[in-house]
PDB file of C-alpha atoms in Angstrom:
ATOM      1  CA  UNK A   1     -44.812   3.297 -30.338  1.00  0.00           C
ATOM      2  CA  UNK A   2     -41.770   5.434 -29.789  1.00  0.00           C
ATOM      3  CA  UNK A   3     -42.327   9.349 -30.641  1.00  0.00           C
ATOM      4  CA  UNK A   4     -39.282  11.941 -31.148  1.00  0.00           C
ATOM      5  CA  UNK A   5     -39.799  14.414 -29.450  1.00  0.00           C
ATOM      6  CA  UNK A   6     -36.921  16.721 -31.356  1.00  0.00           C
ATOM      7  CA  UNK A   7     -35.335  16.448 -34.736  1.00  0.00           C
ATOM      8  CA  UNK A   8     -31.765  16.925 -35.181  1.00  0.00           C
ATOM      9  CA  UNK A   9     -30.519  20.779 -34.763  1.00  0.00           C
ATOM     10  CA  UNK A  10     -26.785  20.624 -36.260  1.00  0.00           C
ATOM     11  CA  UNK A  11     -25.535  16.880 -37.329  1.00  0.00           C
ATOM     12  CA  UNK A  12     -22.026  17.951 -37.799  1.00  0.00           C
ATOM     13  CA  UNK A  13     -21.769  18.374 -33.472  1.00  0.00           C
ATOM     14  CA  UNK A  14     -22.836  14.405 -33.221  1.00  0.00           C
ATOM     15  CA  UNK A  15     -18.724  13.091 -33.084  1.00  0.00           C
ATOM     16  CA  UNK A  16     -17.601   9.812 -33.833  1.00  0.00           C
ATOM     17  CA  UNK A  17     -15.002   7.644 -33.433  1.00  0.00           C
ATOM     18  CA  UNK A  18     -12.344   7.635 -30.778  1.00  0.00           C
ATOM     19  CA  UNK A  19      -9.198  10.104 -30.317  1.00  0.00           C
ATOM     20  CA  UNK A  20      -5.370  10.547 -30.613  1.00  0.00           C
ATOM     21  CA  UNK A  21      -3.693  10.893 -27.465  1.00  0.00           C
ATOM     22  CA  UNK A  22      -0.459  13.299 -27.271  1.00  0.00           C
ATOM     23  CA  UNK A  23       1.423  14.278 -24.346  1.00  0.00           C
ATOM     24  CA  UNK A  24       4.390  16.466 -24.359  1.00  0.00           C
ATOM     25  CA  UNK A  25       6.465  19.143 -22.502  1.00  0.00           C
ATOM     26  CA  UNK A  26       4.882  21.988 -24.095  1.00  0.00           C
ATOM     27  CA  UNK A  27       2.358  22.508 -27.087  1.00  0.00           C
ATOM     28  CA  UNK A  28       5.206  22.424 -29.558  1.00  0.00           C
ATOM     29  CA  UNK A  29       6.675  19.070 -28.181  1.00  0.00           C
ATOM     30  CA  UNK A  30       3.759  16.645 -28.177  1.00  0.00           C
ATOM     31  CA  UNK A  31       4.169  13.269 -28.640  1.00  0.00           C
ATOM     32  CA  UNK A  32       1.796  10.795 -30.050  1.00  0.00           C
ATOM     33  CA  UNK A  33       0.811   7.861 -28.039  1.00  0.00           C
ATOM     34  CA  UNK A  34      -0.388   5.366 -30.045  1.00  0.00           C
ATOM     35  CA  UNK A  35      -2.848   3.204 -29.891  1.00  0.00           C
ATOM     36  CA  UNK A  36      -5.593   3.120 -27.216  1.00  0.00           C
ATOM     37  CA  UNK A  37      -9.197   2.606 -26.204  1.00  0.00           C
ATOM     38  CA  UNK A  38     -11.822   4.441 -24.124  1.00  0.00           C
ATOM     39  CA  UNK A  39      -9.951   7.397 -23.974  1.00  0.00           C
ATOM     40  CA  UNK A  40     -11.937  10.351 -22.372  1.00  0.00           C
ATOM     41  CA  UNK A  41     -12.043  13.889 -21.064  1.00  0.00           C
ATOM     42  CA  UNK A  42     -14.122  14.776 -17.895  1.00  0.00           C
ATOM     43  CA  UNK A  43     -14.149  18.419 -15.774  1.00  0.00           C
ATOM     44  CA  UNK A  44     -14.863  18.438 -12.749  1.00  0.00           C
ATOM     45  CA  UNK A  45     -15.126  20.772  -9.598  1.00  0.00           C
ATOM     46  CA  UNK A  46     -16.528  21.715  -6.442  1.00  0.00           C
ATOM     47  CA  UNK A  47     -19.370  24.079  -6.026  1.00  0.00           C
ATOM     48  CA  UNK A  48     -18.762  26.939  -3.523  1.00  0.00           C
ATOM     49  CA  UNK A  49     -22.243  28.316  -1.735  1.00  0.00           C
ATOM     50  CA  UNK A  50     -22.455  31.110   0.637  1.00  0.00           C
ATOM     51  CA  UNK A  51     -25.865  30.710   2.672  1.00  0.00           C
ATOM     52  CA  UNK A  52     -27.448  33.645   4.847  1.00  0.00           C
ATOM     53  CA  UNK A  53     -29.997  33.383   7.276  1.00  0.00           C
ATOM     54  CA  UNK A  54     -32.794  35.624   5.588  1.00  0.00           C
ATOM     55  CA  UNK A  55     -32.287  35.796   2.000  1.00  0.00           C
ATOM     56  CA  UNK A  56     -30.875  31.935   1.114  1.00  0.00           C
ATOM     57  CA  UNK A  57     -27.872  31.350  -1.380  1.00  0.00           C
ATOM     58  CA  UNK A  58     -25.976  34.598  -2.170  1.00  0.00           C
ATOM     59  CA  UNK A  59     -23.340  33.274  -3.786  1.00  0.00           C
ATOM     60  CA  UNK A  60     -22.561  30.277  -6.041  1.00  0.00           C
ATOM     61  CA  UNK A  61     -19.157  29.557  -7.569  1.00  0.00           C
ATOM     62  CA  UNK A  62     -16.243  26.875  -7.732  1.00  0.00           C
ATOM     63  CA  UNK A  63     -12.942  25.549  -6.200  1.00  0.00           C
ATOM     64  CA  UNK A  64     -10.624  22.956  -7.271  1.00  0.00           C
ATOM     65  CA  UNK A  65     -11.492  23.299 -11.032  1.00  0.00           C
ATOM     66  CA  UNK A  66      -9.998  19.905 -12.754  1.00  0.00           C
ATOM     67  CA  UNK A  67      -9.629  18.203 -16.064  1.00  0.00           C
ATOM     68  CA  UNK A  68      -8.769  14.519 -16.707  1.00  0.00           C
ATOM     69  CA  UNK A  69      -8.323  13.124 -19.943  1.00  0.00           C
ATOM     70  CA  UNK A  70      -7.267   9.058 -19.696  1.00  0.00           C
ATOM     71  CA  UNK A  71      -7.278   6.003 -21.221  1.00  0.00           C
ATOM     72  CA  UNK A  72      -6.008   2.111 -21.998  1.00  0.00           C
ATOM     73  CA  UNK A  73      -2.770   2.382 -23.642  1.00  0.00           C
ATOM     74  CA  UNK A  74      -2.186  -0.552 -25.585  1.00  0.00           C
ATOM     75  CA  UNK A  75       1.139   0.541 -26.815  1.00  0.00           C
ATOM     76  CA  UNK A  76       3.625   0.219 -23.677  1.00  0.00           C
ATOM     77  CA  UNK A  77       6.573   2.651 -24.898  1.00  0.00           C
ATOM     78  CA  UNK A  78       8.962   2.955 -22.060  1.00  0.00           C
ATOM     79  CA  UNK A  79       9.822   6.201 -23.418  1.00  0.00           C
ATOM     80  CA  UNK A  80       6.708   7.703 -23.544  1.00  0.00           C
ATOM     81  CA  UNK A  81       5.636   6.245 -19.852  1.00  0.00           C
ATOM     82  CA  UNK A  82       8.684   8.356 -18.814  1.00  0.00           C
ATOM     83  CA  UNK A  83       7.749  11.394 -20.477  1.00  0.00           C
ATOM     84  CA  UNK A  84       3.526  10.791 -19.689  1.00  0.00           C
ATOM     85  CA  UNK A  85       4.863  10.609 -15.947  1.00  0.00           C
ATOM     86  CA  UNK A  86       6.968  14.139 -15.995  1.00  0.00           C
ATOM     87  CA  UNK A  87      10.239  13.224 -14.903  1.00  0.00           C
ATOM     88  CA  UNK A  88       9.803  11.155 -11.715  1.00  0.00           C
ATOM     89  CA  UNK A  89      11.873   7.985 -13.532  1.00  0.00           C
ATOM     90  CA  UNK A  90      14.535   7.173 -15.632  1.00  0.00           C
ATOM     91  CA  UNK A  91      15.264   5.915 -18.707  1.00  0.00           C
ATOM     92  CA  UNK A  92      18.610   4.066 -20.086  1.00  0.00           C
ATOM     93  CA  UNK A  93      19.308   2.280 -23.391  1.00  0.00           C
ATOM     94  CA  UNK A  94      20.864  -0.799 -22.960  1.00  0.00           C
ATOM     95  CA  UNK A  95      23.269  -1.528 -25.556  1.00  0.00           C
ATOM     96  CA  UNK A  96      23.775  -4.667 -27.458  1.00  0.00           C
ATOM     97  CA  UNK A  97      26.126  -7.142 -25.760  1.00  0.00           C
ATOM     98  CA  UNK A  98      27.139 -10.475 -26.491  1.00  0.00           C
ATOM     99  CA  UNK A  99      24.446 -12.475 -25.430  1.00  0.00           C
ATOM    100  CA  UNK A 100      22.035  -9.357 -24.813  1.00  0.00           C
ATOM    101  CA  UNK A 101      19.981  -8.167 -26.699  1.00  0.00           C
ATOM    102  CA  UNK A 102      19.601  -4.342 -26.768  1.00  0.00           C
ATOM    103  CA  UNK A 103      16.586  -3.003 -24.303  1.00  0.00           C
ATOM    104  CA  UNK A 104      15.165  -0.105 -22.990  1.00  0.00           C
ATOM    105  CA  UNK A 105      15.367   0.167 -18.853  1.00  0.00           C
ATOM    106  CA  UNK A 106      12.853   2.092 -17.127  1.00  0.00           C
ATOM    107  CA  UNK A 107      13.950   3.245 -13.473  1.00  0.00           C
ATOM    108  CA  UNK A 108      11.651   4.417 -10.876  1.00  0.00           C
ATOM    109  CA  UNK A 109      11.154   5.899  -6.759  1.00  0.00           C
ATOM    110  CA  UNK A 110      13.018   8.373  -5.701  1.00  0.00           C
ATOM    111  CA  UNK A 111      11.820  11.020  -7.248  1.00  0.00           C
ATOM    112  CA  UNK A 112       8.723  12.633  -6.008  1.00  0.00           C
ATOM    113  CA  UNK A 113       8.308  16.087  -8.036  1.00  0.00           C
ATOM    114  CA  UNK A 114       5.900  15.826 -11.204  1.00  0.00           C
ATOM    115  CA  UNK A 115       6.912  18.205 -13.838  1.00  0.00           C
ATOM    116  CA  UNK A 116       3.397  19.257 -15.375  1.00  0.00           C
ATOM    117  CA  UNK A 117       2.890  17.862 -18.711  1.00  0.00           C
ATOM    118  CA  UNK A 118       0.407  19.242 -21.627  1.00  0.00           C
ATOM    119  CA  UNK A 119      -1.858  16.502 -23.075  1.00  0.00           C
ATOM    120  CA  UNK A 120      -4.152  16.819 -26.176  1.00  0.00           C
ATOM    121  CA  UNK A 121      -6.817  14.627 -27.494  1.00  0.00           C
ATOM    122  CA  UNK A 122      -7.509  14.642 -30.797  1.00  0.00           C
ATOM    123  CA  UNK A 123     -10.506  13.303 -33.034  1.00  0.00           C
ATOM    124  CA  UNK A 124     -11.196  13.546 -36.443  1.00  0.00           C
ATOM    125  CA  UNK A 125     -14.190  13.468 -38.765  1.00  0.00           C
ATOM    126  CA  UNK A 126     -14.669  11.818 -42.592  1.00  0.00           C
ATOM    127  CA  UNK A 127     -13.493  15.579 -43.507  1.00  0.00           C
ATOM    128  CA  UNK A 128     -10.257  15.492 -41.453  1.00  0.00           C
ATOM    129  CA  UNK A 129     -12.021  18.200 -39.361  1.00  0.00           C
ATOM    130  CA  UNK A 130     -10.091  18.652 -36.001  1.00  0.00           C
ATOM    131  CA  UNK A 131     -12.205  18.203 -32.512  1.00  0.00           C
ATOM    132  CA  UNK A 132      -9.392  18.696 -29.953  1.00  0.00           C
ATOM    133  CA  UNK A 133      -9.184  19.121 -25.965  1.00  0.00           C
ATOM    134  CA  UNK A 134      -5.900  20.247 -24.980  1.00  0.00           C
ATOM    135  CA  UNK A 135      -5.231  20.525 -21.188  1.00  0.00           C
ATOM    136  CA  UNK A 136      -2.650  23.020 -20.244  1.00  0.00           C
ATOM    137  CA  UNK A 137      -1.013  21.830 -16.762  1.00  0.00           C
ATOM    138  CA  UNK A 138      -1.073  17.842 -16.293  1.00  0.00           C
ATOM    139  CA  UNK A 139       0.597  14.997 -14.135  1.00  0.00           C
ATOM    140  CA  UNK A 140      -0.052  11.645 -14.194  1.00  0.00           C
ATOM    141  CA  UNK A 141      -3.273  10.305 -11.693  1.00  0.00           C
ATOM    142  CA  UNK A 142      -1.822   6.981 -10.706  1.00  0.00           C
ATOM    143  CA  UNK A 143       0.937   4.644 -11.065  1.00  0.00           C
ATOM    144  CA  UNK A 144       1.930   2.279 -13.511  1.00  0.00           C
ATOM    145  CA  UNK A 145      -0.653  -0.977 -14.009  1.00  0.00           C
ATOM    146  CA  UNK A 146      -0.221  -3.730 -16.565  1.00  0.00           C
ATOM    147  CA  UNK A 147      -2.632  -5.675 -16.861  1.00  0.00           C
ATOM    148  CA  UNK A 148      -1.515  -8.899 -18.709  1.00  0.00           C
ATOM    149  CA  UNK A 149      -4.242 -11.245 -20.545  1.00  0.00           C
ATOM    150  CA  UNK A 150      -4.451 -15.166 -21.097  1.00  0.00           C
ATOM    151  CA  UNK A 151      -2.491 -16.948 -23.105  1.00  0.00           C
ATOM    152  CA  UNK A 152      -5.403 -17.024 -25.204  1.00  0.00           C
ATOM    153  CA  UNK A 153      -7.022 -14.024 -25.286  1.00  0.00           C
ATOM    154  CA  UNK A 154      -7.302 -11.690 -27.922  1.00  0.00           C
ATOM    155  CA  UNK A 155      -6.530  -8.472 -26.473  1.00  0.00           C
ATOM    156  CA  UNK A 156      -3.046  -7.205 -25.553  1.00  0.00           C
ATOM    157  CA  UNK A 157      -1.767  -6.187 -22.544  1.00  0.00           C
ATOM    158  CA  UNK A 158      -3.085  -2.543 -21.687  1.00  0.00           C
ATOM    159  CA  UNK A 159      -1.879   0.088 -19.299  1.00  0.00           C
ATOM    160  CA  UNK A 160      -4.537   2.328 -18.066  1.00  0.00           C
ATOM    161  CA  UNK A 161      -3.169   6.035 -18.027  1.00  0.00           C
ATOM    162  CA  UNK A 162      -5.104   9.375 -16.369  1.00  0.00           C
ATOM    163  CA  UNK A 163      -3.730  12.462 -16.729  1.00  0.00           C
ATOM    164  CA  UNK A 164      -4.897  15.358 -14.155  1.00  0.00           C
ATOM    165  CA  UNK A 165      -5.243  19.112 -15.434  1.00  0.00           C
ATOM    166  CA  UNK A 166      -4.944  21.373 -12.797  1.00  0.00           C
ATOM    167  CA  UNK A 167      -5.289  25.788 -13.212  1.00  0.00           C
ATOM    168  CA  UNK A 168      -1.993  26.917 -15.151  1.00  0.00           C
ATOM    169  CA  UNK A 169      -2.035  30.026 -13.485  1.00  0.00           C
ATOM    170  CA  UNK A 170       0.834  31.486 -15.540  1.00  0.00           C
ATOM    171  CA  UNK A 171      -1.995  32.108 -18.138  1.00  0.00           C
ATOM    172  CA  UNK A 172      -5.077  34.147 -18.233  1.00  0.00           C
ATOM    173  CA  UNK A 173      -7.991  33.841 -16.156  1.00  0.00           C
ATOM    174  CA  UNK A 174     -10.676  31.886 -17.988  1.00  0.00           C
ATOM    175  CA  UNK A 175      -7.926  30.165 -19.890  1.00  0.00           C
ATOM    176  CA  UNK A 176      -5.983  28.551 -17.216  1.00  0.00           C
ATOM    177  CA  UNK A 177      -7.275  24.832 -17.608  1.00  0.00           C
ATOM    178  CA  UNK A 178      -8.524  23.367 -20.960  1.00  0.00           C
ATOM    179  CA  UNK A 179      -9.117  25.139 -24.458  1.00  0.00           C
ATOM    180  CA  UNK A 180     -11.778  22.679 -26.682  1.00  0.00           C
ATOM    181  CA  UNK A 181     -10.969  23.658 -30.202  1.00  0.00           C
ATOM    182  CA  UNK A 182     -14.208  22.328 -32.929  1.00  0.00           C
ATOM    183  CA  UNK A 183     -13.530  22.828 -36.735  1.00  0.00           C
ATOM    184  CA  UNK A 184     -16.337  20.168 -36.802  1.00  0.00           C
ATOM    185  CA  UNK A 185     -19.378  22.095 -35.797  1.00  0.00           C
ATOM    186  CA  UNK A 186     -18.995  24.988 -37.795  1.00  0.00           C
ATOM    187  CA  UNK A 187     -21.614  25.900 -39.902  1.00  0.00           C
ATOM    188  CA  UNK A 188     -20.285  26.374 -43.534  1.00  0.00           C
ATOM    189  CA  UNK A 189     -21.065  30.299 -44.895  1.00  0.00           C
ATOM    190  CA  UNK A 190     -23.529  29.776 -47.658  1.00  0.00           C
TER     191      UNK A 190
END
């Protein structure tokens, strides 16, 4: 028989549900994406360790501090692949012709200088509490891949998107990567 060996300490940290994915210029300009599955944040880093001969690790600390936050985008907005890629393609509206319908055109190579992007993910609780990661300095991770279904599958086709945080170093130290802002695990005042 199975024994717990804890009880639960705060049940409004235990999050469910998925997120909303935004990406934007700035903070002020973020655009929704849509809809999406397994989207996810992960930091990540590489420990720095100084060794001596006589007294063993002296120093401990970390390079390349990173922040990814990605996903399947089911939505495939040309627009927003343009703006989720910072500026490396092109977009035209093609007008209505006879015989043509109107269309969106997205252009790309070229250009090879990412302008950095902020992206937020969002997720809400039964209370509309806001759970939010917002990463300061992004580019898109890879290129563009559609991956198109059967004919009879259920599932549309999805574009997997990863978005890399790197140190914004225009802003404070300590605040140069990723802020994670929780209304959800506050602990009401009595």
């Amino acid at each position: 028989m199975a024994r717990a060996m804890t009880t639960v300490q705060q049940r409004n940290t235990i999050r469910f549900g998925s997120a909303k994915f935004e990406v934007g210029e700035d903070v002020d300009s973020l655009v929704d994406l849509g809809a999406m599955r397994g989207v996810e944040f992960e930091e990540t880093w590489d420990e720095i360790q100084v060794n001596s001969d006589n007294a063993g690790v002296i120093m401990v600390g970390t390079q390349n501090h990173e922040a990814i936050i990605r996903g399947d985008l089911m939505e495939i907005n040309l627009k927003n692949l343009a703006l989720l890629r910072g500026g490396i393609d092109k977009i035209e509206e093609v007008p209505e012709e006879e015989g043509q319908k109107a269309a969106i055109r997205l252009l790309s190579g070229g250009i090879s200088t990412f302008q950095p992007r902020v992206v937020k993910i969002t997720n809400y609780n039964d209370a509309n509490e806001e759970f939010s990661i917002t990463v300061f300095k992004a580019t898109t991770a890879q290129g563009i891949t559609i991956a198109f279904p059967g004919a009879d599958d259920e599932d549309p086709a999805m574009t997997p998107i990863e978005m890399k945080g790197t140190l914004d170093v225009e802003r404070n130290p300590g605040e140069q990567l990723f802020e994670i802002y929780d209304e959800q695990g506050v602990i009401p005042t009595p």
